[in-house]
Coordinates of C-alpha atoms in Angstrom, one line a residue:
Chain M
M1450 CA -0.2 0.0 0.0
K1451 CA 0.9 3.4 -0.5
L1452 CA 2.4 5.5 2.3
C1453 CA 0.4 8.4 1.3
E1454 CA -3.0 6.5 2.3
V1455 CA -1.7 4.5 5.3
P1456 CA -3.2 5.1 8.9
E1457 CA -0.7 6.0 11.8
G1458 CA 1.6 3.1 12.9
E1459 CA 4.7 1.4 12.3
Y1460 CA 5.9 -0.2 8.5
V1461 CA 8.4 -1.2 6.7
I1462 CA 9.3 0.1 3.4
L1463 CA 9.1 -2.3 0.5
D1464 CA 9.3 -0.3 -2.7
I1465 CA 10.4 3.1 -3.7
T1466 CA 9.5 4.6 -7.0
D1467 CA 12.4 5.3 -9.6
E1468 CA 11.5 8.8 -9.7
V1469 CA 12.0 10.0 -6.1
K1470 CA 14.9 7.2 -5.2
L1471 CA 17.3 10.1 -4.8
V1472 CA 15.6 12.1 -2.5
V1473 CA 14.2 9.7 -0.3
Y1474 CA 17.4 8.0 -0.3
Q1475 CA 19.4 10.9 0.6
L1476 CA 17.0 11.1 3.9
G1477 CA 18.0 7.8 4.9
L1478 CA 14.6 6.3 4.0
V1479 CA 15.6 3.0 1.9
E1480 CA 13.8 -0.2 1.2
G1481 CA 14.0 -2.6 4.2
S1482 CA 13.6 0.5 6.8
V1483 CA 11.1 0.5 9.5
I1484 CA 9.4 4.0 10.0
E1485 CA 6.5 4.6 12.5
V1486 CA 3.6 7.2 10.8
E1487 CA 2.8 9.9 13.2
I1488 CA 1.0 12.8 12.4
K1489 CA -0.8 12.9 9.3
T1490 CA -2.3 15.9 7.6
P1491 CA -4.4 16.4 4.3
T1492 CA -1.1 17.4 2.3
T1493 CA 1.5 16.2 4.3
M1494 CA 3.0 13.3 6.9
V1495 CA 5.2 13.2 9.8
I1496 CA 7.6 9.7 10.5
N1497 CA 10.0 8.5 12.4
L1498 CA 12.8 6.7 10.9
K1499 CA 14.3 3.8 13.6
P1500 CA 16.2 4.6 15.1
L1501 CA 16.8 8.1 14.9
G1502 CA 15.0 10.2 12.4
R1503 CA 12.4 12.6 12.4
I1504 CA 10.8 13.4 8.9
G1505 CA 7.9 15.5 7.5
I1506 CA 7.1 14.1 4.0
S1507 CA 4.6 16.0 1.2
R1508 CA 2.1 13.4 0.5
S1509 CA 3.0 14.5 -3.2
L1510 CA 6.0 12.2 -2.4
A1511 CA 4.8 9.4 -0.1
R1512 CA 2.4 8.2 -3.0
F1513 CA 5.8 7.0 -4.5
V1514 CA 6.5 4.9 -1.5
E1515 CA 5.4 1.4 -1.0
V1516 CA 4.7 0.3 2.5
E1517 CA 3.7 -2.9 5.0
P1518 CA 2.3 -3.0 8.4
L1519 CA 5.3 -4.5 10.8
Chain H
M1206 CA 49.3 29.5 2.5
T1207 CA 45.8 30.0 4.2
R1208 CA 44.0 26.7 4.3
A1209 CA 40.2 26.8 4.3
I1210 CA 37.8 24.3 6.2
L1211 CA 34.1 24.5 5.3
I1212 CA 31.4 23.7 7.5
L1213 CA 28.5 21.5 6.0
G1214 CA 25.3 20.1 7.0
P1215 CA 21.7 19.6 6.8
A1216 CA 19.6 22.9 6.9
N1217 CA 18.2 23.6 10.8
V1218 CA 21.3 21.4 12.6
G1219 CA 23.2 24.9 13.8
K1220 CA 26.1 24.9 11.3
S1221 CA 25.4 29.1 12.0
T1222 CA 25.9 28.6 15.8
L1223 CA 29.0 27.0 15.3
F1224 CA 30.2 29.2 13.1
E1225 CA 29.9 32.2 15.4
K1226 CA 31.3 30.1 18.4
L1227 CA 34.7 29.0 16.8
T1228 CA 35.2 32.4 14.9
G1229 CA 33.8 35.3 16.4
V1230 CA 36.3 38.0 14.5
K1231 CA 36.2 39.8 11.2
T1232 CA 34.1 38.4 8.5
V1233 CA 35.4 38.4 4.9
R1234 CA 34.1 37.1 2.0
F1235 CA 34.9 33.6 0.2
N1236 CA 35.5 34.5 -3.2
R1237 CA 37.3 32.4 -5.3
P1238 CA 37.6 32.2 -8.9
G1239 CA 34.8 30.4 -10.5
V1240 CA 33.3 30.2 -7.0
T1241 CA 29.5 31.5 -7.2
V1242 CA 27.9 30.0 -4.0
E1243 CA 27.2 32.6 -1.2
T1244 CA 29.8 31.9 1.5
I1245 CA 31.0 33.6 4.7
S1246 CA 34.5 32.8 6.1
A1247 CA 36.3 34.2 9.2
K1248 CA 39.9 33.3 10.1
V1249 CA 40.6 31.0 13.4
N1250 CA 43.7 30.9 13.6
E1251 CA 47.2 32.1 11.6
D1252 CA 46.9 29.7 8.8
T1253 CA 43.3 28.5 8.6
I1254 CA 39.7 30.3 7.9
L1255 CA 36.3 28.7 8.0
V1256 CA 33.9 28.8 5.9
D1257 CA 30.1 28.6 6.1
S1258 CA 28.5 27.7 3.2
P1259 CA 24.7 27.4 3.4
G1260 CA 22.6 25.9 0.7
I1261 CA 24.9 23.1 -0.4
I1262 CA 22.3 20.8 1.5
T1263 CA 18.7 21.4 1.3
S1264 CA 15.7 19.8 1.8
G1265 CA 16.0 18.3 -1.9
G1266 CA 19.2 16.6 -0.7
I1267 CA 22.9 17.6 -1.9
D1268 CA 23.3 20.2 -4.7
V1269 CA 26.3 18.6 -6.3
E1270 CA 26.6 21.3 -8.8
R1271 CA 27.2 23.8 -5.6
L1272 CA 29.3 21.7 -3.8
K1273 CA 31.4 20.8 -7.0
K1274 CA 31.9 24.7 -7.3
I1275 CA 33.0 25.3 -3.9
A1276 CA 34.9 21.7 -3.4
L1277 CA 37.1 22.3 -6.5
S1278 CA 37.8 26.4 -5.3
G1279 CA 41.3 25.8 -5.0
N1280 CA 42.6 25.7 -0.8
V1281 CA 40.1 23.7 0.6
Y1282 CA 41.8 21.8 3.0
G1283 CA 38.9 19.7 4.5
A1284 CA 35.0 19.8 6.0
I1285 CA 33.4 20.1 9.4
F1286 CA 30.1 18.0 8.9
V1287 CA 27.7 18.9 11.1
I1288 CA 24.5 16.7 12.0
D1289 CA 21.9 17.0 14.5
A1290 CA 22.0 14.4 17.6
T1291 CA 18.3 13.7 17.3
N1292 CA 18.3 12.8 13.7
I1293 CA 21.2 11.1 13.2
A1294 CA 20.1 7.7 11.0
A1295 CA 18.7 10.5 8.8
H1296 CA 21.4 12.5 8.4
L1297 CA 24.5 10.0 8.5
T1298 CA 23.6 8.9 4.8
L1299 CA 24.4 12.4 3.8
F1300 CA 27.7 12.5 5.7
L1301 CA 28.8 9.7 4.1
A1302 CA 28.2 11.2 0.9
A1303 CA 30.4 14.3 2.0
A1304 CA 33.2 11.9 2.8
L1305 CA 33.8 10.8 -0.9
V1306 CA 34.5 14.1 -1.7
F1307 CA 36.4 15.6 1.2
R1308 CA 39.7 13.8 1.8
R1309 CA 39.7 14.7 5.9
I1310 CA 36.5 15.3 7.0
V1311 CA 35.3 15.5 10.5
L1312 CA 32.0 14.7 11.9
V1313 CA 30.1 16.9 14.9
V1314 CA 27.0 15.7 16.3
N1315 CA 25.3 18.6 17.1
M1316 CA 22.4 19.2 19.8
Y1317 CA 23.6 16.6 21.9
D1318 CA 22.4 18.1 24.8
V1319 CA 18.8 18.1 23.2
A1320 CA 19.0 14.2 22.7
Q1321 CA 20.3 13.7 25.9
K1322 CA 17.0 15.0 27.2
Q1323 CA 15.1 12.9 24.9
G1324 CA 16.6 10.4 26.3
I1325 CA 19.5 9.4 23.8
E1326 CA 22.5 8.1 24.6
I1327 CA 25.6 8.7 21.6
S1328 CA 28.8 6.8 21.6
A1329 CA 31.3 8.8 20.1
E1330 CA 33.7 6.4 20.2
C1331 CA 32.0 3.8 18.6
L1332 CA 31.1 6.3 15.9
S1333 CA 34.5 7.3 15.1
K1334 CA 35.7 3.7 15.3
R1335 CA 32.8 2.5 12.7
L1336 CA 33.7 5.9 10.4
G1337 CA 37.1 5.9 10.3
V1338 CA 37.0 9.8 11.0
P1339 CA 36.9 12.0 14.4
V1340 CA 33.5 12.2 15.8
I1341 CA 33.0 15.1 18.1
L1342 CA 29.8 15.4 20.5
A1343 CA 28.5 19.1 20.7
S1344 CA 25.9 21.6 21.8
A1345 CA 27.2 24.9 19.9
R1346 CA 24.7 26.7 21.9
K1347 CA 26.4 25.8 25.0
G1348 CA 29.6 25.8 24.1
I1349 CA 30.3 22.4 25.2
G1350 CA 32.9 20.2 22.3
I1351 CA 34.1 23.3 20.8
E1352 CA 37.5 23.2 22.2
E1353 CA 37.9 19.6 21.2
I1354 CA 37.0 21.3 17.5
R1355 CA 39.4 23.8 17.7
K1356 CA 42.2 21.6 18.8
I1357 CA 41.4 19.4 15.6
L1358 CA 41.3 22.4 13.4
M1359 CA 45.0 22.8 14.3
R1360 CA 46.2 19.4 13.2
K1361 CA 47.6 19.6 9.7
D1362 CA 47.5 15.5 9.6
R1363 CA 47.7 13.8 6.3
D1364 CA 45.3 10.8 6.9
R1365 CA 42.3 11.1 4.4
N1366 CA 39.2 9.4 5.6
P1367 CA 38.5 5.6 4.7
Y1368 CA 35.6 6.6 2.5
V1369 CA 37.8 8.5 -0.6
K1370 CA 38.0 6.5 -3.2
E1371 CA 40.4 7.1 -6.3
Y1372 CA 38.1 8.7 -9.3
D1373 CA 39.4 8.3 -13.1
S1374 CA 38.0 11.9 -12.8
I1375 CA 36.6 14.5 -10.8
D1376 CA 33.7 14.6 -12.8
E1377 CA 33.1 11.0 -12.5
L1378 CA 33.1 11.7 -8.5
F1379 CA 30.3 14.3 -8.8
K1380 CA 28.9 12.0 -11.1
E1381 CA 28.3 9.2 -8.6
L1382 CA 26.8 11.9 -6.3
E1383 CA 23.9 12.0 -8.4
N1384 CA 23.2 8.3 -8.6
P1385 CA 20.2 6.8 -6.5
E1386 CA 22.2 3.5 -5.7
L1387 CA 24.8 5.3 -3.7
Y1388 CA 22.7 6.6 -1.2
R1389 CA 20.6 3.5 -1.1
E1390 CA 23.9 1.8 -0.4
L1391 CA 25.0 4.6 2.2
S1392 CA 21.8 4.7 4.0
I1393 CA 22.0 0.9 4.7
I1394 CA 25.5 1.6 6.3
A1395 CA 24.1 4.7 7.9
Q1396 CA 21.0 3.0 10.0
D1397 CA 23.4 -0.1 11.0
I1398 CA 25.8 2.6 12.1
A1399 CA 22.9 4.6 14.2
R1400 CA 21.5 1.5 15.6
N1401 CA 25.0 0.4 17.1
C1402 CA 26.2 3.6 18.2
T1403 CA 23.0 5.1 20.0
K1404 CA 21.1 4.0 23.1
I1405 CA 17.1 5.7 23.5
R1406 CA 16.4 4.9 26.7
K1407 CA 13.1 6.8 26.9
K1408 CA 11.3 8.6 24.1
H1409 CA 9.2 11.3 25.6
A1410 CA 9.9 14.9 24.2
P1411 CA 6.6 16.8 25.8
V1412 CA 7.2 20.5 24.1
R1413 CA 8.4 18.8 20.7
E1414 CA 5.0 16.2 21.0
F1415 CA 3.0 19.3 21.8
V1416 CA 4.3 21.5 19.0
D1417 CA 4.0 19.3 16.5
Y1418 CA 0.6 17.9 17.6
V1419 CA -1.0 21.8 17.2
F1420 CA 1.2 22.6 14.2
L1421 CA 1.2 19.7 12.3
N1422 CA -2.6 18.9 13.1
P1423 CA -5.2 18.8 10.1
I1424 CA -7.7 21.0 11.7
T1425 CA -5.6 23.6 13.5
G1426 CA -1.9 23.6 11.8
L1427 CA -2.8 25.4 8.5
P1428 CA -4.6 28.1 10.4
L1429 CA -2.1 28.7 12.7
T1430 CA 0.4 28.5 9.9
V1431 CA -1.0 31.2 8.0
L1432 CA -1.9 33.2 11.7
L1433 CA 1.8 33.1 12.4
L1434 CA 3.1 34.5 9.2
S1435 CA 0.2 37.3 9.0
I1436 CA 1.5 38.0 12.6
T1437 CA 5.2 37.9 11.5
L1438 CA 4.6 40.1 8.7
R1439 CA 2.2 42.9 10.8
L1440 CA 4.4 42.9 13.8
S1441 CA 7.5 43.8 11.1
L1442 CA 5.4 46.5 9.4
L1443 CA 4.1 48.1 12.7
I1444 CA 7.5 48.5 14.0
S1445 CA 9.3 49.2 10.9
D1446 CA 6.7 51.6 9.6
P1447 CA 7.4 55.0 12.0
I1448 CA 11.6 54.1 11.2
G1449 CA 10.6 54.1 7.7
E1450 CA 8.9 57.3 7.7
L1451 CA 11.7 58.8 9.4
I1452 CA 13.7 57.9 7.0
E1453 CA 12.1 59.4 4.5
G1454 CA 11.2 62.5 5.9
V1455 CA 15.3 63.1 6.7
M1456 CA 16.3 62.1 3.3
T1457 CA 15.0 65.1 1.4
G1458 CA 16.7 68.1 -0.5
N1459 CA 16.9 67.4 -4.2
Q1460 CA 15.5 64.4 -6.1
V1461 CA 18.0 62.2 -6.1
I1462 CA 17.9 62.0 -2.5
E1463 CA 14.5 61.1 -2.1
I1464 CA 14.7 58.3 -4.1
I1465 CA 17.1 56.7 -2.2
G1466 CA 15.4 57.9 0.7
A1467 CA 12.2 56.2 -0.4
V1468 CA 13.9 53.1 -1.1
F1469 CA 16.2 53.3 2.4
S1470 CA 12.6 53.4 4.0
I1471 CA 12.4 49.7 3.5
F1472 CA 15.5 48.7 5.6
P1473 CA 14.1 48.5 8.5
L1474 CA 11.1 46.4 7.2
V1475 CA 14.1 44.3 5.8
L1476 CA 15.5 44.0 9.3
T1477 CA 12.6 43.4 11.1
Y1478 CA 11.0 40.5 8.8
T1479 CA 14.7 39.0 8.9
F1480 CA 14.6 39.0 12.6
F1481 CA 11.6 37.8 12.8
L1482 CA 12.2 34.9 10.5
T1483 CA 15.5 34.2 12.0
I1484 CA 13.7 33.6 14.9
L1485 CA 11.3 31.2 13.2
E1486 CA 13.9 29.0 12.1
D1487 CA 16.2 29.2 14.7
T1488 CA 13.3 27.6 16.8
G1489 CA 12.8 24.9 14.5
L1490 CA 9.3 26.5 13.4
L1491 CA 10.0 27.2 9.7
S1492 CA 10.6 23.6 8.6
R1493 CA 7.0 22.9 9.9
I1494 CA 5.8 26.2 8.4
M1495 CA 7.4 24.8 4.9
L1496 CA 5.8 21.6 5.4
M1497 CA 2.3 22.4 6.2
L1498 CA 2.5 24.9 3.2
H1499 CA 4.5 23.0 0.3
D1500 CA 1.8 20.8 -1.0
L1501 CA -0.4 23.8 -1.3
V1502 CA 2.2 25.8 -3.1
R1503 CA 3.6 23.3 -5.2
K1504 CA 0.8 23.6 -7.8
L1505 CA 2.1 26.9 -8.3
G1506 CA 5.2 25.7 -9.3
I1507 CA 7.4 26.0 -6.5
N1508 CA 8.7 24.9 -3.5
G1509 CA 7.1 25.3 0.2
R1510 CA 10.8 26.9 1.1
L1511 CA 9.6 30.0 -1.0
V1512 CA 6.3 30.4 0.9
A1513 CA 8.3 32.7 3.5
P1514 CA 9.8 35.4 1.1
L1515 CA 6.3 35.1 -1.6
F1516 CA 4.1 35.9 1.7
L1517 CA 6.4 38.8 2.5
A1518 CA 5.9 40.3 -0.7
L1519 CA 2.3 41.6 0.2
G1520 CA 4.2 43.6 2.9
C1521 CA 7.3 44.5 0.7
N1522 CA 8.9 43.1 -2.5
V1523 CA 12.4 44.3 -1.7
P1524 CA 13.5 42.0 1.0
S1525 CA 11.2 39.1 -0.8
V1526 CA 13.7 39.0 -3.8
M1527 CA 16.4 38.9 -1.2
L1528 CA 14.7 36.1 0.8
T1529 CA 14.4 33.6 -2.2
R1530 CA 18.0 32.5 -1.4
G1531 CA 16.7 30.1 0.8
A1532 CA 15.2 28.3 -3.0
E1533 CA 16.1 24.6 -3.5
S1534 CA 17.9 25.6 -7.0
E1535 CA 19.2 28.8 -8.8
V1536 CA 16.1 28.0 -11.4
Q1537 CA 13.2 28.1 -8.4
R1538 CA 14.8 31.5 -7.3
R1539 CA 14.7 33.1 -10.6
V1540 CA 11.0 31.6 -10.9
A1541 CA 9.9 33.5 -7.8
A1542 CA 11.9 36.2 -8.3
M1543 CA 10.2 37.0 -11.5
A1544 CA 6.5 36.4 -9.9
I1545 CA 6.9 38.5 -6.9
P1546 CA 7.2 42.0 -8.5
F1547 CA 3.3 41.4 -9.2
V1548 CA 2.5 40.4 -5.5
P1549 CA 0.6 43.7 -4.5
C1550 CA 3.5 45.0 -1.4
S1551 CA 1.5 47.3 1.3
A1552 CA 2.9 50.5 -1.0
R1553 CA 0.7 49.3 -4.0
M1554 CA -2.4 48.4 -1.1
A1555 CA -2.2 52.4 -0.3
V1556 CA -2.5 53.1 -4.4
I1557 CA -5.1 50.7 -5.2
A1558 CA -7.4 52.2 -1.9
Y1559 CA -6.2 55.6 -2.7
L1560 CA -8.0 55.1 -6.3
A1561 CA -10.9 53.2 -5.1
Y1562 CA -11.7 56.1 -2.5
N1563 CA -11.2 59.1 -4.5
Y1564 CA -12.0 58.6 -7.6
A1565 CA -14.7 55.5 -7.9
Q1566 CA -18.0 55.0 -7.1
N1567 CA -17.8 51.4 -6.5
K1568 CA -14.8 50.7 -4.3
F1569 CA -15.1 47.3 -4.2
L1570 CA -14.7 46.8 -7.8
V1571 CA -11.5 48.9 -8.1
I1572 CA -10.2 47.0 -5.4
F1573 CA -11.3 43.7 -6.5
T1574 CA -10.2 43.8 -9.9
A1575 CA -6.7 45.1 -9.2
Y1576 CA -5.9 42.5 -6.8
T1577 CA -7.4 40.1 -9.2
F1578 CA -5.3 40.8 -11.7
A1579 CA -2.1 40.9 -9.9
F1580 CA -2.3 37.2 -8.2
A1581 CA -3.8 36.1 -11.5
A1582 CA -0.7 37.8 -13.1
A1583 CA 1.6 36.2 -10.3
I1584 CA 0.2 33.0 -10.8
F1585 CA 0.6 33.0 -14.6
T1586 CA 4.4 33.8 -14.2
L1587 CA 5.0 31.1 -11.7
R1588 CA 3.3 28.3 -14.0
L1589 CA 4.6 29.6 -17.1
F1590 CA 8.4 30.1 -15.7
S1591 CA 8.3 27.0 -14.0
R1592 CA 7.1 25.1 -17.4
I1593 CA 9.9 26.8 -19.5
R1594 CA 12.4 26.6 -17.1
K1595 CA 11.4 22.8 -16.2
V1596 CA 11.4 23.4 -12.7
R1597 CA 10.7 20.5 -10.5
S1598 CA 9.2 22.1 -7.3
G1599 CA 7.6 18.4 -7.0
Y1600 CA 8.4 17.0 -3.6
L1601 CA 9.2 18.3 -0.2
A1602 CA 11.1 16.0 2.5
I1603 CA 12.5 17.9 5.6
T1604 CA 14.1 16.4 8.5
L1605 CA 12.3 18.1 11.8
G1606 CA 14.9 19.0 14.1
P1607 CA 14.4 19.7 18.0
Y1608 CA 13.0 22.8 19.0
T1609 CA 15.2 25.3 20.7
L1610 CA 15.5 28.6 21.9
P1611 CA 16.4 31.3 19.5
D1612 CA 20.1 32.2 19.5
P1613 CA 20.9 36.1 19.9
K1614 CA 24.3 35.5 18.3
V1615 CA 22.9 34.1 15.4
I1616 CA 20.2 36.7 14.6
G1617 CA 22.6 39.6 15.2
R1618 CA 24.7 38.0 12.5
R1619 CA 22.2 37.3 10.2
L1620 CA 20.9 41.0 10.7
R1621 CA 24.5 42.0 10.3
D1622 CA 25.1 40.3 6.9
V1623 CA 21.6 41.3 5.8
G1624 CA 22.0 45.1 6.3
K1625 CA 25.3 45.0 5.5
E1626 CA 24.4 43.6 1.9
F1627 CA 21.0 45.6 1.6
I1628 CA 23.2 48.9 1.9
V1629 CA 26.4 48.0 -0.1
K1630 CA 24.2 46.1 -2.9
V1631 CA 20.9 47.9 -3.4
G1632 CA 21.9 51.3 -2.2
V1633 CA 25.2 51.6 -4.9
F1634 CA 22.3 50.2 -7.3
V1635 CA 20.0 52.8 -6.2
T1636 CA 22.1 55.6 -6.2
I1637 CA 23.2 54.7 -9.7
A1638 CA 19.6 54.3 -11.0
A1639 CA 18.7 57.2 -9.1
L1640 CA 21.4 59.8 -11.0
I1641 CA 20.4 58.1 -14.4
Y1642 CA 16.8 58.4 -13.9
V1643 CA 16.7 62.1 -12.6
Y1644 CA 19.2 63.7 -15.1
L1645 CA 19.0 61.3 -18.0
I1646 CA 15.6 59.8 -18.6
Q1647 CA 13.3 62.0 -16.5
P1648 CA 13.1 64.8 -18.6
Y1649 CA 12.2 62.9 -21.6
I1650 CA 9.8 60.9 -20.2
L1651 CA 7.9 63.6 -18.9
Q1652 CA 7.1 65.0 -21.7
I1653 CA 6.3 61.7 -23.8
S1654 CA 4.0 61.4 -21.2
R1655 CA 1.9 64.8 -21.8
Y1656 CA 1.8 63.2 -25.3
L1657 CA 0.8 59.7 -24.5
A1658 CA -2.3 60.9 -22.2
P1659 CA -4.6 61.6 -25.1
I1660 CA -3.9 59.0 -26.7
I1661 CA -4.4 56.2 -24.3
G1662 CA -7.1 58.2 -22.7
R1663 CA -6.4 58.5 -19.5
P1664 CA -6.4 62.1 -17.3
E1665 CA -2.7 63.7 -18.1
A1666 CA -2.2 63.3 -14.0
F1667 CA -2.3 59.0 -14.4
V1668 CA -0.2 58.8 -16.6
E1669 CA 2.6 61.4 -15.1
A1670 CA 1.6 59.9 -11.7
A1671 CA 2.7 56.0 -13.5
V1672 CA 6.0 57.5 -14.6
M1673 CA 7.0 58.6 -11.0
G1674 CA 5.8 55.5 -9.6
F1675 CA 9.0 53.2 -10.9
I1676 CA 10.8 55.2 -8.1
A1677 CA 8.2 54.2 -5.1
K1678 CA 4.6 53.3 -5.8
E1679 CA 3.7 55.5 -2.6
I1680 CA 4.8 58.5 -5.3
I1681 CA 1.7 57.9 -7.3
I1682 CA -0.3 59.2 -4.3
G1683 CA 1.9 62.2 -4.1
V1684 CA 1.4 63.1 -7.7
L1685 CA -2.1 62.3 -7.8
S1686 CA -2.9 64.3 -4.5
T1687 CA -1.7 67.5 -6.6
Y1688 CA -4.1 67.5 -9.3
S1689 CA -7.6 67.6 -9.6
V1690 CA -9.4 65.0 -12.0
S1691 CA -12.4 63.6 -12.5
P1692 CA -11.9 59.9 -14.5
S1693 CA -14.3 57.7 -15.4
M1694 CA -15.0 54.1 -13.4
P1695 CA -13.7 52.6 -16.6
Q1696 CA -10.3 54.8 -16.7
V1697 CA -10.0 54.6 -12.8
L1698 CA -10.1 50.8 -13.2
S1699 CA -7.9 50.4 -15.7
F1700 CA -5.5 52.8 -14.2
A1701 CA -5.6 50.6 -11.0
V1702 CA -4.7 47.7 -12.9
F1703 CA -1.8 49.0 -14.6
V1704 CA -0.5 50.6 -11.7
T1705 CA -0.7 47.3 -9.5
L1706 CA 1.1 45.3 -12.7
Y1707 CA 3.0 47.7 -15.0
T1708 CA 6.7 47.8 -13.3
P1709 CA 8.5 47.1 -10.1
C1710 CA 9.6 50.0 -8.1
V1711 CA 13.6 50.9 -8.2
G1712 CA 13.9 48.8 -5.3
T1713 CA 12.8 45.6 -6.1
F1714 CA 14.4 46.2 -9.8
A1715 CA 17.8 46.7 -7.6
A1716 CA 16.9 43.4 -5.3
I1717 CA 16.3 41.3 -8.4
G1718 CA 19.7 43.2 -10.5
T1719 CA 21.7 42.5 -7.9
E1720 CA 20.3 39.0 -6.7
I1721 CA 19.3 37.4 -10.0
G1722 CA 20.8 39.4 -12.9
R1723 CA 20.8 43.0 -14.8
R1724 CA 19.4 40.9 -17.3
Y1725 CA 16.1 39.4 -15.6
A1726 CA 15.5 43.1 -13.6
I1727 CA 15.5 44.5 -17.1
L1728 CA 13.4 41.5 -18.6
S1729 CA 11.3 41.9 -15.5
V1730 CA 10.1 45.5 -16.4
L1731 CA 9.4 45.1 -20.3
R1732 CA 7.3 41.7 -18.6
S1733 CA 5.6 43.6 -16.5
L1734 CA 4.9 46.9 -19.1
F1735 CA 3.3 44.3 -21.5
I1736 CA 0.9 42.8 -19.3
A1737 CA 0.0 45.5 -17.2
T1738 CA -0.8 47.4 -20.9
V1739 CA -2.4 44.3 -22.3
S1740 CA -4.5 43.9 -19.1
A1741 CA -5.6 48.1 -18.9
L1742 CA -6.7 47.6 -22.8
V1743 CA -8.8 44.6 -22.0
I1744 CA -10.4 46.2 -19.2
L1745 CA -11.1 49.5 -21.2
F1746 CA -12.9 47.1 -24.0
I1747 CA -14.6 45.1 -21.6
T1748 CA -16.1 48.2 -20.1
S1749 CA -16.8 49.8 -23.3
L1750 CA -19.4 46.9 -23.6
R1751 CA -21.0 48.2 -21.4
V1752 CA -20.7 45.2 -18.6
F1753 CA -20.2 47.7 -16.0
V1754 CA -21.9 50.8 -14.9
A1755 CA -19.8 53.8 -14.4

């Protein structure tokens, strides 16, 4: 499922679309990373990268990231 | 030979504070041939200068072009890479990428005191062992770790960090930095190191959790963001207006001085807005504001990082153009700077109101039409230029640092830099422009305007006011107040739209010229004149169809 559509909770990243890989990888998010979706708004979301990383991303970016509940 | 050490790192990790703590004496420009990146440097000892180079790592990642320019600028000896202790996993990837470029690199894990409060323990020894470079846990604000960094700056070892690879050419190295797969590998290493070298005892940060809950909340977030930006602008105007008027009142005598006075009356606003914006940035709120507004403004072809400068344009276009420096890329910056002159500033607001209240029966129609055309022109410019320049406003991803109290020294330094730059750059440009305008151009333009008035169907006073309005929009009111005219409603409507759009004032023209380039400043005037003329003619045409009643 797409990151932009999931409810708050813990997920593992399954796939990242090529188009955004450069941006997302530079944030430390890769396939297999464990993240916690903490806050969601209609346009943005705040995720915690385990163990240490608090990242805000726009939903336009989150729709390119496939996740699965942990 | 003096050696240069760069301070690098993601935004909001305390680079400026660290620079301030490590230096503090004379600030000099770091202008090497071929380097166009805005940098500030200062001597830390006999043969070492420290270079603060913001903008190389943005929320979109590493700006490889900028990094290349600064890294190849001659006497760069090494780099201090600063990361946020509460965001190690996210920031270590960028450190590892920078370690490919700089033979000598030191990692400073800043804001360690904040991390400790959140129950995060970091082992510098473990990090140093795994990374193969010196690691210092620091709190630049509290002066922790500063002496240790100073000692490292004194060393002149020839050791290179283990991440430096041999490439066939420099271009190959920098091409590699644009390869997503590189960051994938580095991210995996970074997460593994972060996991092994940190211990998290508790995970409670009440202040951050509460402020984030309110600020990034789907219901309260957006109104609060708009409210905060509005308060910032309102307070800036409230504080700066009387001082600006004082400057304008003092600078009289001849027309050249009056023109310079009119532009320098904006100087207090530049400083006050910079002051509030630095507070927002230093506390960690600005990254949240950018995040909240990004998806709204990206539809216009710009990134969330340009929200604050564009909002300021409603107060004054001059500092707004200057603050586009925070843009993700030069292309985005140019696009925003070209759209800003269409955003109606407070001076144009006053002119529109003056026209509506003095000459129009339907005041609302005048104000509404002028604003609609202004915002339509700004949006049209943003979208058009974004398309032509193929700007990728796309996505915003930003590490959210902890909330901290603003550092007065950082604010002071920012004000000093912005103030100095305004006086030197804009001041010189405006003086030259004022001299040329008054002694070479104005006599002829005023003559031409007298001939133009009957042709384009407006009262002569309107044409003369429009010509003088190039200096500062407020002058339009001054000129009109000396005439007694009774224009028709279509004339008022078309004139209100014309003066809202027709040209940036001389201050904005100077700011675009110095910040983006003279070519763009001239282009912005010609483009604005064209759009304003077409819009005014369209209004005259529509009103001639008797859709509106005068």
